[in-house]
Tab-separated table of C-alpha atoms in Angstrom:
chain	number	residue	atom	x	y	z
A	1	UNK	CA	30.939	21.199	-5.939
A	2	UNK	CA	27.718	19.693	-6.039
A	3	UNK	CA	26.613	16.610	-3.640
A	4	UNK	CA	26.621	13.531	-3.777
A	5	UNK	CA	25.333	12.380	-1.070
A	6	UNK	CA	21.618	11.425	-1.090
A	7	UNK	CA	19.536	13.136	1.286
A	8	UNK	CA	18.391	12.686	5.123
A	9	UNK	CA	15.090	11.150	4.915
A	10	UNK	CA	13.217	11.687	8.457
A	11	UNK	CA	10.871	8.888	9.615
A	12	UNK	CA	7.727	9.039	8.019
A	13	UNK	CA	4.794	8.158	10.918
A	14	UNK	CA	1.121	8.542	10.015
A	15	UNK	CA	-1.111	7.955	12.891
A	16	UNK	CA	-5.126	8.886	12.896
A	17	UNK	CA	-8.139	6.131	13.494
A	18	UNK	CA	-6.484	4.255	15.754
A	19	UNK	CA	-3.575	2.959	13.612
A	20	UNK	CA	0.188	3.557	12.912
A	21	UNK	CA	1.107	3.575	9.708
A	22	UNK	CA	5.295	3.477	9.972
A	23	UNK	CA	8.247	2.417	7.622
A	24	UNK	CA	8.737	-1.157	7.485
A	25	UNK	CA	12.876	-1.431	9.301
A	26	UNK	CA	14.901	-4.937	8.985
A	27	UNK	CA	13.756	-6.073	11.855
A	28	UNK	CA	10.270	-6.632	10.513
A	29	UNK	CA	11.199	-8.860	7.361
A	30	UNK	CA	10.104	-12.083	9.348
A	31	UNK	CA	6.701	-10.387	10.056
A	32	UNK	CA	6.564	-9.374	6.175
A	33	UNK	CA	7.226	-13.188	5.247
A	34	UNK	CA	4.447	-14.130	7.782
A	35	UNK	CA	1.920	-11.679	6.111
A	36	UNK	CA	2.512	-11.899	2.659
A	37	UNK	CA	3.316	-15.231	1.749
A	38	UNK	CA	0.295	-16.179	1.621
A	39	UNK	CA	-1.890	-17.305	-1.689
A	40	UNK	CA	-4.633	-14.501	-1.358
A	41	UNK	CA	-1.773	-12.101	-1.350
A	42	UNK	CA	-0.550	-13.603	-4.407
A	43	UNK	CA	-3.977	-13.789	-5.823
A	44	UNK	CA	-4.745	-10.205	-5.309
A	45	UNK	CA	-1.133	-8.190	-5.402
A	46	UNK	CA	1.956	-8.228	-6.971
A	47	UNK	CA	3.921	-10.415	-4.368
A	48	UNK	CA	4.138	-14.138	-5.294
A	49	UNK	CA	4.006	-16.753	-3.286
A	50	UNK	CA	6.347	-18.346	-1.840
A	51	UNK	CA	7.270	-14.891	-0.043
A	52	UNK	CA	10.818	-15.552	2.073
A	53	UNK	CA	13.275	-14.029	3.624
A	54	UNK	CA	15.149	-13.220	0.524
A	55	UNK	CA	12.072	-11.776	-1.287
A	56	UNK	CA	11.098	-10.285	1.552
A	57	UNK	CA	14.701	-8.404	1.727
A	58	UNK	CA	14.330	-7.063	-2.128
A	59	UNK	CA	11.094	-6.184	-1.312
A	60	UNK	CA	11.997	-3.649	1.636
A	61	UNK	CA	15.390	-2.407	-0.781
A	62	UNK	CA	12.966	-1.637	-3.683
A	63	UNK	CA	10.485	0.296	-1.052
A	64	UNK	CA	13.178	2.484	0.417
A	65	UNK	CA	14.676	3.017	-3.294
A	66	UNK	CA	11.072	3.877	-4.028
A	67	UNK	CA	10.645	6.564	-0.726
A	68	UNK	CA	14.196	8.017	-1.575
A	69	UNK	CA	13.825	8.757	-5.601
A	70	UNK	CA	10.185	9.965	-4.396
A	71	UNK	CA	8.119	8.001	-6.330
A	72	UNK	CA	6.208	6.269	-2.897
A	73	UNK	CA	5.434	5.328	0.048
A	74	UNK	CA	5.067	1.782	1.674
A	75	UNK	CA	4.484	1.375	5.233
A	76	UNK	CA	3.385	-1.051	7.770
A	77	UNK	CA	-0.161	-1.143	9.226
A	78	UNK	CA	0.335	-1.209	12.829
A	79	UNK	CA	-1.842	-0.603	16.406
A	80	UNK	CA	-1.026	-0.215	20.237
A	81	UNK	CA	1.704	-3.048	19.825
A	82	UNK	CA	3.156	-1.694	16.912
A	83	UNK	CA	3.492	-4.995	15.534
A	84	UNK	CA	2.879	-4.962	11.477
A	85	UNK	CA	-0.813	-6.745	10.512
A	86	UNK	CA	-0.012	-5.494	6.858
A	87	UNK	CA	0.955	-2.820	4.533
A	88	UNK	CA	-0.189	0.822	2.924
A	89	UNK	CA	1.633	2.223	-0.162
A	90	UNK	CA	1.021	5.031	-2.093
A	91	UNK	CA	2.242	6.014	-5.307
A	92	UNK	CA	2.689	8.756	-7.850
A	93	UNK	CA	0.824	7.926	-11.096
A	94	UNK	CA	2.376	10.558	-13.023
A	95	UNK	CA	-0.387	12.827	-13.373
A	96	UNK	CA	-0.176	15.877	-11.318
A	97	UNK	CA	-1.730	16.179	-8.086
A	98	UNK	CA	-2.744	12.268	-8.557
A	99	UNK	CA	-1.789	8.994	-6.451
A	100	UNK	CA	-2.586	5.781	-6.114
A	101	UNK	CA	-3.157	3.642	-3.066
A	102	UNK	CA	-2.509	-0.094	-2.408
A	103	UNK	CA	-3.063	-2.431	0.680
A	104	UNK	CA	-2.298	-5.972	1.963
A	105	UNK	CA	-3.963	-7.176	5.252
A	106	UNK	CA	-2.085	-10.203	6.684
A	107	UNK	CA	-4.643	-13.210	6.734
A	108	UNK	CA	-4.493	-13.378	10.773
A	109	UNK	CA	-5.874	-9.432	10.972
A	110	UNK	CA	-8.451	-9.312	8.408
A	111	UNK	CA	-11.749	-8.496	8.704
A	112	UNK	CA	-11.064	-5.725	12.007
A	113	UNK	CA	-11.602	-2.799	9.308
A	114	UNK	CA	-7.775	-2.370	9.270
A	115	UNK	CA	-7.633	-2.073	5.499
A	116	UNK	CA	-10.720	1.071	5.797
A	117	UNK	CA	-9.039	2.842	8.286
A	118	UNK	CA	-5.093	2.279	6.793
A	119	UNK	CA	-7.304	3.837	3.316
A	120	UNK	CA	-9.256	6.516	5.074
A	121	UNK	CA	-5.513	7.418	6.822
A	122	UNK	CA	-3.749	7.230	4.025
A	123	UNK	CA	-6.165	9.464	1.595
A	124	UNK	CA	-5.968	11.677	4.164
A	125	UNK	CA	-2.473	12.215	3.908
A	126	UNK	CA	-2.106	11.921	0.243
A	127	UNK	CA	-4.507	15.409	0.032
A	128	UNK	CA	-3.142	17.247	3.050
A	129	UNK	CA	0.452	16.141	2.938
A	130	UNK	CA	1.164	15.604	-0.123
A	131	UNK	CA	-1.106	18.107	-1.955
A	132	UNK	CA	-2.853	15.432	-4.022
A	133	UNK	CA	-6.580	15.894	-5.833
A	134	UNK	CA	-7.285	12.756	-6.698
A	135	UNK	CA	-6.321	9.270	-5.145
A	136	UNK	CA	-6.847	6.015	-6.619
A	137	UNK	CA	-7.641	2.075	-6.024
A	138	UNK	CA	-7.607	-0.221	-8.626
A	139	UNK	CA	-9.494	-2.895	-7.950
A	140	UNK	CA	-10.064	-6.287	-9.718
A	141	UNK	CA	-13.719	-6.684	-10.479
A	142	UNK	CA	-13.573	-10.129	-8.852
A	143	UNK	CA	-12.114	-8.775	-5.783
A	144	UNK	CA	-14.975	-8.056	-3.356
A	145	UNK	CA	-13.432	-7.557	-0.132
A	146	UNK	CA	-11.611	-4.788	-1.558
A	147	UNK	CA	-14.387	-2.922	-3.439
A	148	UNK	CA	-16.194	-3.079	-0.287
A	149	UNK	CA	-13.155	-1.401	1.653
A	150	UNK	CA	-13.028	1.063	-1.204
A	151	UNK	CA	-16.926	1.781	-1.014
A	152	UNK	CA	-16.691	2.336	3.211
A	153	UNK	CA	-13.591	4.778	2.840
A	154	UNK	CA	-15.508	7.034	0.409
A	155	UNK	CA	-14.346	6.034	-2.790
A	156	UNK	CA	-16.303	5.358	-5.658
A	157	UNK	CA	-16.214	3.591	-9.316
A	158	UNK	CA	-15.622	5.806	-12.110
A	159	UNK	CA	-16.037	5.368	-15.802
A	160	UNK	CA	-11.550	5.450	-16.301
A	161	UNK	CA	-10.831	2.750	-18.870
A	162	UNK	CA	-10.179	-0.255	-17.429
A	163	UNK	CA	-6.240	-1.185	-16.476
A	164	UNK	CA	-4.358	-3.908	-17.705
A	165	UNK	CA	-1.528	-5.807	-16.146
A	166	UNK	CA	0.781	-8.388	-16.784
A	167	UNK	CA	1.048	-11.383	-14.058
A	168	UNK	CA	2.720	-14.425	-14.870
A	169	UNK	CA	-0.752	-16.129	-15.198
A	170	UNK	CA	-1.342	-13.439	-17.751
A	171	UNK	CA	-3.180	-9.798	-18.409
A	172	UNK	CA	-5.597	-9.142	-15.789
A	173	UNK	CA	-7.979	-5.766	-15.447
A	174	UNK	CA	-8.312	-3.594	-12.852
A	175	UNK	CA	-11.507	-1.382	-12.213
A	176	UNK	CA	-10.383	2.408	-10.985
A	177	UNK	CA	-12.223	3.859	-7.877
A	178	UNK	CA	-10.929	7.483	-7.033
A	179	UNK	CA	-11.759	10.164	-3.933
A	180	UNK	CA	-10.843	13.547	-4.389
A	181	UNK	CA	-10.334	16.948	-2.778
């Protein structure tokens, strides 16, 4: 009889460069409202603003759906304390041997070189762990701070066609910056 019941998923911990990069658990959803509801966040990711309990509670459900079917990753950015200052995810594209990396520094922690390091840590175990050969940002032009995060942690602009997405403002682009093996 074949099973049915999903598998075990150990922990997943990534520590290098001084950070922590863990799952997010329930306890943490009133640090996730605290960092992402917030109208930068909204500005430059896909979570809106207002950011609450409830969204944050959908939010965690769709990241551990996400982790289990093996599609990605999303886990908190976290130091000595291990007290989230913001998020890492990385995703299949659907290319082989290809992800894609996000991030979202809570307003409070920016500007320590969180977001370089949680990148750097991240690539690093996107082409050691998980075997990748190419890892991605996409970046809106307009988005500075992030092109110079993507810049320090090695990555650099390519010539990919520009990405479009769908906000409820409307289409936006995104620039792609890749690192590979």
């Amino acid at each position: 009889m074949p099973e049915t019941n999903p598998p075990i998923l150990r922990p997943l911990d990534v520590r290098g460069l001084g950070l922590r990069l863990r799952e997010w658990t329930d306890e943490d959803l009133p640090v996730m409202v605290e960092l992402f509801d917030d109208p930068e966040m909204d500005r430059w990711t896909p979570l809106r603003s207002p950011f609450d309990v409830a969204a944050a509670t959908a939010y965690l459900a769709k990241a551990r759906q996400s982790r289990a079917d093996d599609r990605g990753i999303q886990l908190a950015i976290t130091v000595e304390d291990d007290r989230p200052r913001g998020e890492v995810l990385l995703h299949r594209t659907g290319n082989p041997g290809e992800g894609e990396i996000a991030y979202g520094i809570g307003r409070q922690y920016r500007r320590q070189g969180l977001a370089k390091r949680a990148v750097e840590l991240m690539t690093r175990h996107a082409l050691q762990d998980w075997g990748m050969t190419r890892v991605l940002l996409r970046i809106d032009p307009a988005n500075e701070g992030s092109q110079a995060v993507a810049a320090a942690a090695g990555f650099h602009l390519t010539d990919d066609a520009p990405v479009i997405r769908q906000r409820k403002e409307g289409p936006f682009t995104l620039l792609t910056w890749e690192r590979t093996r």
